[in-house]
C-alpha positions as a printed Julia matrix, in Angstrom:
390×3 Matrix{Float64}:
 -17.44    2.5     3.01
 -18.97   -0.44    0.41
 -21.7     1.65   -0.17
 -21.21    5.61   -0.58
 -18.65    7.87   -1.35
 -16.96    8.6     1.2
 -16.97   12.53    1.28
 -13.55   13.98    0.64
 -14.34   15.93    4.21
 -15.01   12.82    6.25
 -11.69   11.42    4.04
  -9.36   14.11    5.98
 -11.07   14.09    9.05
  -9.64   10.19    9.7
  -7.13   10.75    8.39
  -5.73   13.8    10.94
  -7.47   11.02   13.58
  -5.06    8.29   12.59
  -2.27   10.41   11.83
  -1.78   12.1    15.11
  -2.7     8.62   17.09
   0.36    6.77   15.33
   2.25    9.87   15.37
   1.05   11.14   19.32
  -1.98    8.84   20.9
  -3.88   12.22   20.35
  -6.38   13.88   18.85
  -4.21   15.97   17.48
  -0.96   16.66   16.24
   1.96   18.98   14.29
   3.89   18.56   11.18
   7.4    18.68   13.38
   6.29   15.1    15.04
   4.77   13.66   11.9
   8.06   11.46   11.23
   7.75    9.51    8.02
   5.85   11.1     5.21
   1.64   10.12    5.25
   1.86    8.51    1.41
   4.42    7.18    2.18
   3.48    5.18    5.33
   0.42    4.58    3.8
   2.46    2.41    1.06
   2.6    -1.96    1.32
   5.13   -3.46    3.67
   7.05   -4.85    1.02
   6.79   -1.23   -0.81
   8.58    0.54    2.08
   5.12    1.59    4.23
   3.47    0.99    7.76
   1.01   -0.6     5.8
  -1.4     2.27    6.73
  -5.05    1.16    4.49
  -5.94    4.52    1.85
  -9.75    5.24    3.26
 -10.2     7.11   -0.34
  -8.82    4.51   -2.7
 -10.42    1.42   -0.32
 -13.61    2.77   -0.66
 -13.11    3.44   -5.05
 -11.83   -1.0    -4.63
 -15.26   -1.28   -2.62
 -17.1     0.03   -4.76
 -15.45   -0.73   -7.22
 -16.92   -4.24   -6.16
 -20.61   -3.01   -6.6
 -20.41   -1.3    -9.74
 -19.05   -5.79  -10.6
 -21.98   -7.21   -8.99
 -23.77   -4.65  -11.13
 -22.77   -5.71  -13.89
 -22.31   -9.35  -13.5
 -24.35  -11.15  -10.71
 -27.25  -10.24  -12.72
 -29.55  -13.01   -9.81
 -28.48   -9.65   -7.5
 -30.53   -7.98   -5.98
 -28.86   -4.57   -6.81
 -28.44   -6.07  -10.05
 -31.76   -6.48  -10.67
 -33.37   -3.22  -10.21
 -30.85   -1.26  -11.83
 -32.75   -3.44  -14.06
 -36.75   -3.0   -14.36
 -35.74    0.76  -12.79
 -33.6     1.4   -15.79
 -32.77   -0.49  -18.04
 -29.58   -1.73  -16.8
 -26.12   -0.89  -15.0
 -25.33    1.73  -19.02
 -28.69    3.49  -18.46
 -29.72    5.47  -14.96
 -30.36    8.62  -16.13
 -27.38   11.8   -14.97
 -30.47   14.15  -13.88
 -31.34   14.39  -10.26
 -33.9    11.74   -9.94
 -31.37    9.21  -10.15
 -29.69   10.92   -6.82
 -25.92   12.07   -6.88
 -25.36    8.2    -5.4
 -25.69    6.48   -8.81
 -23.94    9.64  -10.27
 -20.33    8.84   -8.2
 -21.32    5.47   -9.02
 -21.49    6.17  -13.27
 -17.7     8.75  -12.67
 -16.45    5.45  -11.52
 -16.85    3.73  -14.07
 -13.87    4.31  -16.4
 -11.74    2.99  -13.5
 -13.94   -0.27  -13.29
 -13.77   -0.7   -16.92
  -9.54   -0.18  -16.87
 -10.13   -3.46  -15.26
 -12.14   -4.99  -16.71
 -13.06   -7.02  -20.17
 -16.25   -8.11  -21.74
 -17.53  -11.35  -23.5
 -20.14  -10.31  -25.32
 -23.8   -12.39  -24.87
 -26.6   -10.13  -25.82
 -24.42   -7.24  -25.96
 -26.89   -4.88  -23.09
 -24.23   -4.14  -20.47
 -21.27   -3.32  -22.67
 -20.08    0.93  -23.28
 -20.51    0.58  -27.58
 -17.09    2.95  -27.21
 -15.89    2.59  -23.76
 -16.28   -1.16  -22.85
 -12.62   -3.3   -23.63
 -15.04   -6.03  -25.28
 -12.98   -6.1   -29.31
  -9.08   -7.01  -29.86
  -8.5    -3.57  -30.58
  -9.77   -2.4   -27.08
 -11.73    0.47  -26.33
 -12.96    2.06  -29.42
 -13.15    5.32  -28.47
  -9.44    4.84  -27.96
  -8.88    3.2   -31.13
 -10.71    5.06  -32.74
 -11.19    8.48  -31.76
 -11.86   10.36  -35.14
 -14.91    7.79  -35.94
 -16.41    8.26  -31.57
 -16.19   11.47  -32.55
 -19.44   11.72  -34.88
 -21.21    8.37  -33.15
 -25.26   10.19  -31.88
 -24.98    8.02  -28.36
 -21.6     8.57  -26.74
 -22.94    5.88  -24.35
 -24.76    3.62  -26.44
 -24.32   -0.94  -25.42
 -23.49   -2.39  -28.48
 -26.4    -4.39  -28.12
 -27.66   -0.43  -29.74
 -25.97   -0.63  -32.17
 -26.04   -3.83  -33.53
 -29.26   -4.41  -33.33
 -30.04   -0.91  -34.98
 -27.94   -0.72  -37.59
 -24.28    0.76  -38.01
 -24.99    3.68  -40.24
 -28.12    4.69  -38.07
 -24.97    4.9   -34.83
 -23.41    7.96  -36.91
 -24.08   11.4   -38.34
 -24.82   11.12  -42.67
 -21.44   13.48  -43.2
 -18.18   11.08  -42.05
 -15.04   12.91  -42.22
 -12.7    11.58  -44.36
 -10.4     9.28  -41.09
 -13.94    8.24  -39.19
 -15.09    6.84  -42.85
 -12.25    4.85  -42.79
 -12.37    3.83  -39.31
 -15.54    3.03  -40.04
 -14.79    0.55  -42.49
 -11.9    -1.01  -40.21
 -15.1    -0.85  -37.67
 -16.68   -3.4   -39.39
 -14.26   -5.88  -40.55
 -14.03   -6.05  -36.72
 -17.74   -6.29  -37.19
 -17.92   -9.41  -38.74
 -17.91  -12.59  -37.0
 -20.1   -10.46  -34.13
 -22.58  -12.13  -33.1
 -25.56  -10.95  -30.55
 -27.06  -14.38  -28.0
 -29.4   -13.99  -25.66
 -26.78  -14.56  -22.45
 -25.64  -12.07  -20.01
 -22.89  -10.33  -20.79
 -19.75  -11.73  -18.84
 -16.96   -9.55  -17.53
 -13.57  -10.75  -16.91
 -10.96   -9.24  -14.89
  -7.64  -10.24  -13.55
  -8.73   -9.96   -9.41
 -11.94  -11.95   -9.12
 -12.76  -15.57   -7.97
 -13.93  -18.99   -9.53
 -17.16  -16.99   -8.76
 -16.84  -13.98  -10.4
 -16.48  -12.12   -7.43
 -14.51   -8.89   -6.75
 -12.05   -9.53   -4.45
 -10.78   -5.88   -3.26
  -8.65   -6.3    -1.67
  -6.73   -7.28   -4.64
  -7.54   -4.41   -6.21
  -6.34   -2.34   -4.1
  -2.76   -3.65   -3.23
  -2.11   -3.39   -7.53
  -3.44   -0.1    -7.39
  -1.79    1.27   -4.21
   2.32   -0.95   -4.34
   4.51    1.39   -6.28
   6.5    -1.51   -8.12
   9.57   -1.27   -6.14
   9.74   -3.75   -3.62
  12.52   -2.57   -0.84
  14.93   -4.55    0.24
  14.31   -4.35    3.91
  10.91   -5.56    4.57
  12.37   -8.97    6.19
  15.03   -8.08    8.53
  11.78   -5.02    9.34
   8.23   -7.45    9.51
  10.31  -11.42    8.97
  10.47  -12.12   12.51
   9.74  -12.14   15.63
  10.23   -9.47   18.01
   7.05   -6.84   19.15
   5.75   -4.59   17.19
   6.61   -1.5    19.01
   9.77   -2.82   18.02
  10.04   -3.25   14.2
   8.09    0.07   13.9
  11.2     0.65   15.31
  13.15   -0.7    12.91
  11.29    0.77   10.04
  12.32    5.1    11.08
  15.41    2.52   11.08
  16.6     1.36    8.33
  14.89    5.45    6.16
  17.04    8.16    9.77
  14.19    8.6    10.47
  13.85    8.33   14.04
  14.15   11.3    16.34
  17.54   11.43   16.91
  19.22   15.09   17.21
  20.19   15.67   13.65
  16.91   15.75   13.15
  15.81   17.08   15.77
  18.17   20.52   15.04
  16.27   19.77   10.7
  13.54   20.24   13.05
  14.09   23.55   15.43
  13.66   21.24   18.15
  17.44   21.53   19.87
  19.8    23.88   19.72
  22.35   21.08   18.36
  23.07   18.17   16.81
  26.46   16.92   19.01
  25.44   13.03   20.05
  23.93   13.2    23.42
  26.8     9.73   24.35
  29.84   10.94   22.99
  29.97   15.04   22.37
  32.44   14.16   19.78
  30.43   13.67   16.67
  26.16   14.57   15.05
  24.09   11.75   16.61
  22.21   10.07   12.92
  21.13    7.2    12.85
  24.23    5.22   11.67
  25.94    6.88   14.28
  24.27    6.17   17.12
  24.01    2.53   16.16
  27.52    2.02   15.13
  29.85    5.46   14.4
  29.51    6.66   18.37
  32.5     4.76   20.87
  29.8     3.72   22.59
  28.24    1.44   19.93
  31.02    0.35   18.96
  32.63   -0.94   22.14
  29.32   -2.46   22.71
  29.53   -4.93   19.4
  33.4    -5.1    20.03
  32.21   -6.74   23.63
  29.18   -8.75   21.52
  32.48   -9.9    18.76
  31.0    -8.02   15.91
  31.95   -5.02   13.82
  29.93   -3.25   12.24
  30.75   -0.01   10.5
  27.85    3.16    9.8
  28.44    2.41    6.47
  26.67   -0.98    7.29
  24.45    0.54   10.08
  22.62    2.62    7.29
  22.34   -1.43    5.67
  21.49   -3.2     8.17
  19.94   -6.03    6.6
  22.76   -7.02    5.07
  24.32   -7.9     8.08
  25.29  -11.31    8.3
  25.75  -13.36   12.75
  29.23  -14.45   13.67
  30.22  -17.38   13.77
  29.61  -17.76   17.1
  26.57  -16.87   16.78
  22.67  -19.04   15.98
  21.69  -18.16   12.59
  18.65  -18.45   13.27
  16.54  -14.91   14.69
  19.22  -13.48   13.74
  17.73  -10.39   12.49
  15.01  -10.55   15.16
  18.5   -10.21   17.88
  19.98   -7.33   16.13
  17.3    -5.83   16.39
  16.79   -6.17   19.62
  20.49   -4.82   19.9
  19.76   -1.22   18.2
  16.5    -0.6    20.93
  18.14   -1.49   23.27
  21.71    1.26   22.13
  18.33    3.81   20.95
  16.61    3.37   24.79
  20.29    3.75   26.31
  20.93    7.16   24.73
  17.56    7.42   26.06
  18.96    6.82   30.02
  21.52    9.25   28.61
  19.44   11.41   28.01
  16.08   12.57   29.66
  17.23   10.82   33.29
  21.4    12.36   33.47
  22.5     8.81   33.99
  26.36    8.36   32.15
  27.0     5.08   30.02
  27.45    2.16   31.27
  28.22   -1.26   30.16
  27.43   -2.94   32.15
  23.75   -1.68   32.62
  23.25   -1.86   28.86
  23.66   -5.95   29.08
  21.17   -6.02   31.58
  18.54   -4.66   29.4
  19.88   -6.38   26.88
  19.25  -10.22   28.72
  16.53   -9.05   30.33
  14.96   -8.88   26.75
  17.05  -11.48   25.06
  14.8   -13.51   27.06
  11.37  -12.21   27.31
  11.71  -12.45   24.06
  11.72  -16.04   24.02
   7.95  -16.57   24.11
   7.64  -14.44   21.11
  10.1   -17.77   18.96
   8.55  -21.0    17.71
   8.81  -23.98   20.73
  11.02  -25.51   18.6
  14.19  -21.89   18.97
  13.52  -21.44   22.23
  17.08  -21.79   22.56
  18.69  -19.72   20.6
  16.9   -17.63   23.29
  19.45  -18.08   25.34
  21.98  -18.6    23.39
  22.32  -14.62   23.42
  21.18  -14.37   26.99
  24.55  -16.06   27.22
  25.79  -13.74   24.71
  24.93  -10.65   26.61
  26.05  -12.43   29.62
  29.7   -13.12   29.37
  30.07  -10.52   26.77
  34.24   -9.33   28.45
  34.98   -6.15   29.8
  37.91   -4.26   26.92
């Protein structure tokens, strides 16, 4: 992935396998089993996704790192080879002799230039028109009319300044282009080429000028919106499968009958536990009379509105505040498993069985807490043991 552009068919085949594994654990999958849009699943967890890698974007970021090394590491073997073979990273010919690999890298140059600015030295690896090396930004954007009159649009800064600015353009300039040329001459008055290589500066490079592909990936993939429930879902001590369940729950994507009816998998959406209302995520967790009774036994009052924003629920005074989100997810997880017992094992709704399951999980999860917080798990075991019947 760090050397070649992955063919689109390969990326699609890999994504098909990854989706199938995520949602079904199989080689293939139908759309009905995909509970969340794949693009959303590929968002970072802090933006509401699962943090699954976008293979195409990751491939691009790794290749951008390769381009950065070609421009910014004159001592590397690959950079030296480019210099000897083609005269530098900008000079590879656009024909078959350069190979499809180089053509693919050249197509990434516009993206690479968006990430970098150039401190000009000898000007040999800086594109006169496309790179950001002057305060005005890329000249192709700052002076579009003059650009259309350029003789060699892929010329380097060294090519243009060593041969003279006048020779870089056709003999006749439009009025607008002539005005832009005067402006350009003023910008170039203070530019002096040296014998040192050009240096590309990027916000995502380290002190050794090595580009961090992971930093570029995070910057590009993030939607910048953030996620309200990130800490509630991911910054706790619950097992990964319960965190995954919680991620689906807060988005109303668990396989409730409401969602199954929408996919034409069932004939009705009536709650399996109470048979009184539509079985939505919030109903199952709080609106169902059985669920309401469960929370009441714990000394908590959680409404359907609260169930839609579980990350805002605060612990009652009689419960430990430490790791509260962990054990709140435990309760939701056990309500979900209890629903499965009723729906698929034909068991009757039973608080005793539900509380026993909660106690069992609380004891098992104690090893997931920091050693100094093991007492929190014991406190929750007591909560589940001492809950009086209503």
